[in-house]
Short mmCIF file of C-alpha atoms and ligand atoms in Angstrom, two decimals:
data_model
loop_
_atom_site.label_atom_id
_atom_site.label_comp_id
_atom_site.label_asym_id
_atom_site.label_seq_id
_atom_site.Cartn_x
_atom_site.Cartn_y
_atom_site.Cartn_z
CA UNK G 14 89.51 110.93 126.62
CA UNK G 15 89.33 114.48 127.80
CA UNK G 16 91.39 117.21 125.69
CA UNK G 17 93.67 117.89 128.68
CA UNK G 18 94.12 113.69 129.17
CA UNK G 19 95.36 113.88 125.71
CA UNK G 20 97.62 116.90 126.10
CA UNK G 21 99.18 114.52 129.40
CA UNK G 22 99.27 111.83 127.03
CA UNK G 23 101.04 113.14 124.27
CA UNK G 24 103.33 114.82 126.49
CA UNK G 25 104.62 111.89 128.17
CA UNK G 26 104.58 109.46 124.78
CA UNK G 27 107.70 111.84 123.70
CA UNK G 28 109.11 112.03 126.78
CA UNK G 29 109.14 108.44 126.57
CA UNK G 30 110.02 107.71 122.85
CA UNK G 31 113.49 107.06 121.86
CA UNK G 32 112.99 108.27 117.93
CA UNK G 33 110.33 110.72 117.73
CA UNK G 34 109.57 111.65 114.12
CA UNK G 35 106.63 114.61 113.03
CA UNK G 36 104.97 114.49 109.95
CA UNK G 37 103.28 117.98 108.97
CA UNK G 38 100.91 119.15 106.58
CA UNK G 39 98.74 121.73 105.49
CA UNK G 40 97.36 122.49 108.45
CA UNK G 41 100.12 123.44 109.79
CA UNK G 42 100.62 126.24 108.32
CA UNK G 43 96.85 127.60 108.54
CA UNK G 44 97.38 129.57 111.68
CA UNK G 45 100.01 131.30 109.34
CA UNK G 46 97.61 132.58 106.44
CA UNK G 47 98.27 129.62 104.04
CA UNK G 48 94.91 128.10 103.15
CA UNK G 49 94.37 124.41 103.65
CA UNK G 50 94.20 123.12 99.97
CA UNK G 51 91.13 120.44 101.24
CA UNK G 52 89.48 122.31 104.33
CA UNK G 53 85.86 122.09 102.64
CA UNK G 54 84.49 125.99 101.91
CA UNK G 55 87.89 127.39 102.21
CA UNK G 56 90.27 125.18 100.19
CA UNK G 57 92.30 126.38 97.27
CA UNK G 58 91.70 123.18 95.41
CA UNK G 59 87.79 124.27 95.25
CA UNK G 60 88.61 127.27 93.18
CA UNK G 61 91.56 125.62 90.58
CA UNK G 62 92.47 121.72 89.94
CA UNK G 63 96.66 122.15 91.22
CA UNK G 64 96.33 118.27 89.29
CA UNK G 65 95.80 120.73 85.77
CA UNK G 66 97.55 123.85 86.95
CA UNK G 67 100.82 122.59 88.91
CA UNK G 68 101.45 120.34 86.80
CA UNK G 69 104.71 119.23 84.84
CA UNK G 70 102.30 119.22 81.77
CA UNK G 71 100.73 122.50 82.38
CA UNK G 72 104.40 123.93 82.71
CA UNK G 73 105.24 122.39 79.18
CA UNK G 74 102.31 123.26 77.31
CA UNK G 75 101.70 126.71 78.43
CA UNK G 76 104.51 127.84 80.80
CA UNK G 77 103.19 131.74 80.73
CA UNK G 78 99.76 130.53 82.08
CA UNK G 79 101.81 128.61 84.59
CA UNK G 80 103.00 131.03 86.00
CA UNK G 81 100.35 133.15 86.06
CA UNK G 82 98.18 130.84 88.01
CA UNK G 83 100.81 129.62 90.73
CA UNK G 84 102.84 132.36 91.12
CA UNK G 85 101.06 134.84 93.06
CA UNK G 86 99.77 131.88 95.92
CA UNK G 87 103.91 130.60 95.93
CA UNK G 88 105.03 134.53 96.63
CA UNK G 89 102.12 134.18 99.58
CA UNK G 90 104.02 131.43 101.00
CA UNK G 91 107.61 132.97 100.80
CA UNK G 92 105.87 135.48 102.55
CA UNK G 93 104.18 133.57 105.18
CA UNK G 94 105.81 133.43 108.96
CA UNK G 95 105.55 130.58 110.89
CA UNK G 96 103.27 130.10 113.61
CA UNK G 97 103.58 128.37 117.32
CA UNK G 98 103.19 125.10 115.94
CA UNK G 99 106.53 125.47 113.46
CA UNK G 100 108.41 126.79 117.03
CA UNK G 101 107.15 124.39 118.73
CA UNK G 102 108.51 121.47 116.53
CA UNK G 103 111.52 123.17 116.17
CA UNK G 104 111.82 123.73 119.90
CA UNK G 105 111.04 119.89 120.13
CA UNK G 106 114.33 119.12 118.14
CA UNK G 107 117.12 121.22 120.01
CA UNK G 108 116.27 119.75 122.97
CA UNK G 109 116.48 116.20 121.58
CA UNK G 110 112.91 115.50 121.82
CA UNK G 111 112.12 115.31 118.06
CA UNK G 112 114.64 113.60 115.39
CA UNK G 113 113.26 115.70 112.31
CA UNK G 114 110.27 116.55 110.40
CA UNK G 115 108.95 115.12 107.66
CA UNK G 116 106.84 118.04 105.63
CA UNK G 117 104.24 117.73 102.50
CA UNK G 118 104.34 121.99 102.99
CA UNK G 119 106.26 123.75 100.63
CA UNK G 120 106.47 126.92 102.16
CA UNK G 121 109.68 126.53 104.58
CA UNK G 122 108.07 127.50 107.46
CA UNK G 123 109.76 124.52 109.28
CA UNK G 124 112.91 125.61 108.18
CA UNK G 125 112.17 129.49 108.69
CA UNK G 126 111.42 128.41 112.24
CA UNK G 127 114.79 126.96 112.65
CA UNK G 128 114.06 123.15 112.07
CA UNK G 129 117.35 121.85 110.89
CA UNK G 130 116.46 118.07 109.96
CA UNK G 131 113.31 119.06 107.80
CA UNK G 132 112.57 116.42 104.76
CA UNK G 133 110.79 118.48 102.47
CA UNK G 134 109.17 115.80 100.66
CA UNK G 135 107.16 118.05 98.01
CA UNK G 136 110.35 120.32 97.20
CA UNK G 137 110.29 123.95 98.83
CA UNK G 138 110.07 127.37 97.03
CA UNK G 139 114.05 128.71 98.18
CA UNK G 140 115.53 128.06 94.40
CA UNK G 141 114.33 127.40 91.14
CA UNK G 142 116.23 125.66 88.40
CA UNK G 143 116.32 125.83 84.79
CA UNK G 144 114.67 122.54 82.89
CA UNK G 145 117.35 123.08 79.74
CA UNK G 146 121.05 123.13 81.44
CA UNK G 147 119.66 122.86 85.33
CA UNK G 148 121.35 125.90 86.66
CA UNK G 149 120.04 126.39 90.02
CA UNK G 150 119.04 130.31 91.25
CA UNK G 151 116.99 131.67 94.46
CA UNK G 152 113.52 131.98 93.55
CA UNK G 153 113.35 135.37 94.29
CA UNK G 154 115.20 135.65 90.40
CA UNK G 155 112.25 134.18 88.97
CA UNK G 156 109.82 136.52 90.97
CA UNK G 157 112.20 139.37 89.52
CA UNK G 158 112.17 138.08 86.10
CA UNK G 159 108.59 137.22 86.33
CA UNK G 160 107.76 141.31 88.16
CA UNK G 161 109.81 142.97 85.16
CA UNK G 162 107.79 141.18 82.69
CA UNK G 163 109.68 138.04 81.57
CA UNK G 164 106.64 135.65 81.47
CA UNK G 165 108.23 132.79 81.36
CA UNK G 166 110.79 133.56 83.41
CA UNK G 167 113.76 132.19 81.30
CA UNK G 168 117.24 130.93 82.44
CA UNK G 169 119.43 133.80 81.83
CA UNK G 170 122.57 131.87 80.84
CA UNK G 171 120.53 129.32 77.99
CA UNK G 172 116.47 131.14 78.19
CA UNK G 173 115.31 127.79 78.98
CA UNK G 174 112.49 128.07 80.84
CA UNK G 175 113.00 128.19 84.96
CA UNK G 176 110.83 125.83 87.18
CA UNK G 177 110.70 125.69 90.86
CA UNK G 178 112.14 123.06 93.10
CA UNK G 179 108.86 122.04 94.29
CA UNK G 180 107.31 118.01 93.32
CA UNK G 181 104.70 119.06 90.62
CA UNK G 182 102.15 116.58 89.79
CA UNK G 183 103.39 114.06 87.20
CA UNK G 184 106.71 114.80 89.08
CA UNK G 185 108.91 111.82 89.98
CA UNK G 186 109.27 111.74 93.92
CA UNK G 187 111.92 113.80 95.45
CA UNK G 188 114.92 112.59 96.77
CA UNK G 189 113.87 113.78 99.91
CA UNK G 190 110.77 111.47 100.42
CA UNK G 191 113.32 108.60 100.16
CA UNK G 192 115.30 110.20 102.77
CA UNK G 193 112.59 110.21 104.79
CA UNK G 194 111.13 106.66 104.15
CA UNK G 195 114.52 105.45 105.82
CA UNK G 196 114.81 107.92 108.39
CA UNK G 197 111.56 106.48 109.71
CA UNK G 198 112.33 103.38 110.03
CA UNK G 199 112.55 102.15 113.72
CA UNK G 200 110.70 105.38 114.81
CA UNK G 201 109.11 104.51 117.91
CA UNK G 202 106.67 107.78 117.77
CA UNK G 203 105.09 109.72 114.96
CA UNK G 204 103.43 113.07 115.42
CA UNK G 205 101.37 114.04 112.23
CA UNK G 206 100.74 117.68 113.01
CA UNK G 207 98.13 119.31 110.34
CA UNK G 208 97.92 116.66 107.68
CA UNK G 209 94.50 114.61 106.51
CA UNK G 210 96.92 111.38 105.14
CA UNK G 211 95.33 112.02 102.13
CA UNK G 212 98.22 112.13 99.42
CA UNK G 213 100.25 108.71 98.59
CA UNK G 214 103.18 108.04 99.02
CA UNK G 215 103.33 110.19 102.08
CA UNK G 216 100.28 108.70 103.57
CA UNK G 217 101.41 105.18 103.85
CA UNK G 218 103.96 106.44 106.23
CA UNK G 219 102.22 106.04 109.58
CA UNK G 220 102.48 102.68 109.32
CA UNK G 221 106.11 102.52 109.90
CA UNK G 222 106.09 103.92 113.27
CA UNK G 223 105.01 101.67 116.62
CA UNK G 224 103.00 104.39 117.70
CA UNK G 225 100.68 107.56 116.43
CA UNK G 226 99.32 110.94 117.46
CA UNK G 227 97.67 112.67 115.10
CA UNK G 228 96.73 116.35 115.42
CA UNK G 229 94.49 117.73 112.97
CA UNK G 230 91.42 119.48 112.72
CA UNK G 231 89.68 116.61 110.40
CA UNK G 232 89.37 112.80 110.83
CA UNK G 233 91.92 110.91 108.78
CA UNK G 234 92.36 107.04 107.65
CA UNK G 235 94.78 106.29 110.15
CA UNK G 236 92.87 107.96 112.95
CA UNK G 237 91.90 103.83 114.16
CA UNK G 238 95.76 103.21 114.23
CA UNK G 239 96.82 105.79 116.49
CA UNK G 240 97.53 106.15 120.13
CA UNK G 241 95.72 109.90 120.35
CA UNK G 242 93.78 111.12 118.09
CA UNK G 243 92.91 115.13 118.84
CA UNK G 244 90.75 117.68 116.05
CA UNK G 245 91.97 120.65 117.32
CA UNK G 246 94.14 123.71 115.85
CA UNK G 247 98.03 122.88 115.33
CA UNK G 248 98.83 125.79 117.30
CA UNK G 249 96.45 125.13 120.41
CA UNK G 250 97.78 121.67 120.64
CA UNK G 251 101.61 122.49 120.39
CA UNK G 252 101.73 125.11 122.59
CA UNK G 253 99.40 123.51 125.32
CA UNK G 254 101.87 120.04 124.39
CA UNK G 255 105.35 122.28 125.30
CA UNK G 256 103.53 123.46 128.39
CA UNK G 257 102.43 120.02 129.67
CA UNK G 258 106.34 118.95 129.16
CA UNK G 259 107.47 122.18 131.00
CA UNK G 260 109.08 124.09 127.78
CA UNK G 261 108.85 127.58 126.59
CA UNK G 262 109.30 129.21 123.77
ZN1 LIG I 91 119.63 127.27 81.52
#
């Protein structure tokens, strides 16, 4: 099938659908400056093992060197803007084309983009908590703490020591991935926009919905499975997508 075939295709699968659900990953949020942690040559997870560094052990055992290895990539995020792709999706919603969004990103670009229904299913990087008495803050008070030289950044009210909201590894699942696993049940369409299906639980999800499209620059496992498959950018696909169903952003 020719790109443009697919572009007609896609377009008129979510015209069609009754519960259209998208799935989003890392490359998603390329096109916004956030590397791809498993694009080969360019990946973060090339340079440092996030299994060893963002990990609810690493926090334990050495919460200084924590945060000295994660924090300067999580204050890229927050500053990251989101890209056609993240309108597009969010465009998709208010006009009742899209149900919600199902993201392994925790950067909030979704939500930054004006998603509403956004199941961030690896935690996001808006608050922090403390791991003693669980006092919630906005992350930026542990990027202030951390700036004026409090490494660990400790809960003010007990000086525990403050952790993100994000799912490290070793993490239990979030509540939100549960969320998700019911919300898509009965979806008739799932759009995976920027994610290889690589990391479980998340991955077994395409097999829930009736039908696939999957949008992402690399082949993935479920690639066989799905309705369209196309390897091209996020944003290319998105905004040529909105344009084949007549909507502008
Ligand atoms: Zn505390």
């Amino acid at each position: 099938m020719q790109y443009g075939e697919k572009i007609s295709l896609i377009a008129r699968l979510i015209k069609e659908s009754t519960k259209t659900i998208a799935l989003t990953g890392a490359g998603i949020s390329t096109e916004s400056g956030i590397p791809d942690y498993r694009s080969p040559g360019t990946g973060l997870w090339e340079k440092q093992d996030p299994a060893k560094t963002a990990s609810l052990t690493a926090l334990r055992r050495d919460p200084a060197g924590f945060y000295s290895t994660n924090l300067k990539r999580w204050t890229e995020f927050n500053n990251a803007k989101p890209n056609i792709a993240h309108y597009a999706l969010a465009h998709l919603e208010k006009n009742n084309l899209l149900l919600g969004i199902i993201t392994q990103n925790i950067d909030s670009l979704h939500v930054r983009a004006g998603s509403t229904r956004v199941w961030e299913v690896h935690g996001h990087l808006r608050t922090c908590h403390c791991t003693e008495c669980k006092e919630r803050y906005p992350f930026e008070e542990l990027t202030r703490l951390f700036i004026e030289g409090e490494n660990p950044p400790l809960c003010p009210l007990c000086s525990g020591v403050l952790r993100p909201d994000v799912v490290l590894f070793e993490d239990k699942m979030s509540e939100a991935f549960y969320q998700a696993s019911q919300a898509i049940s009965g979806c008739q369409l799932l759009l995976v926009v920027g994610s290889s299906l690589t990391v479980y639980p998340v991955a077994g999800l395409p097999g829930v919905a009736r039908q696939l499209v999957i949008i992402n620059q690399t082949q993935t496992q479920w690639d066989e499975e799905a309705t369209v498959v196309v390897n091209e950018s996020a944003g290319k696909v998105m905004r040529d997508v909105l344009a084949e169903l007549g909507e502008q952003i």
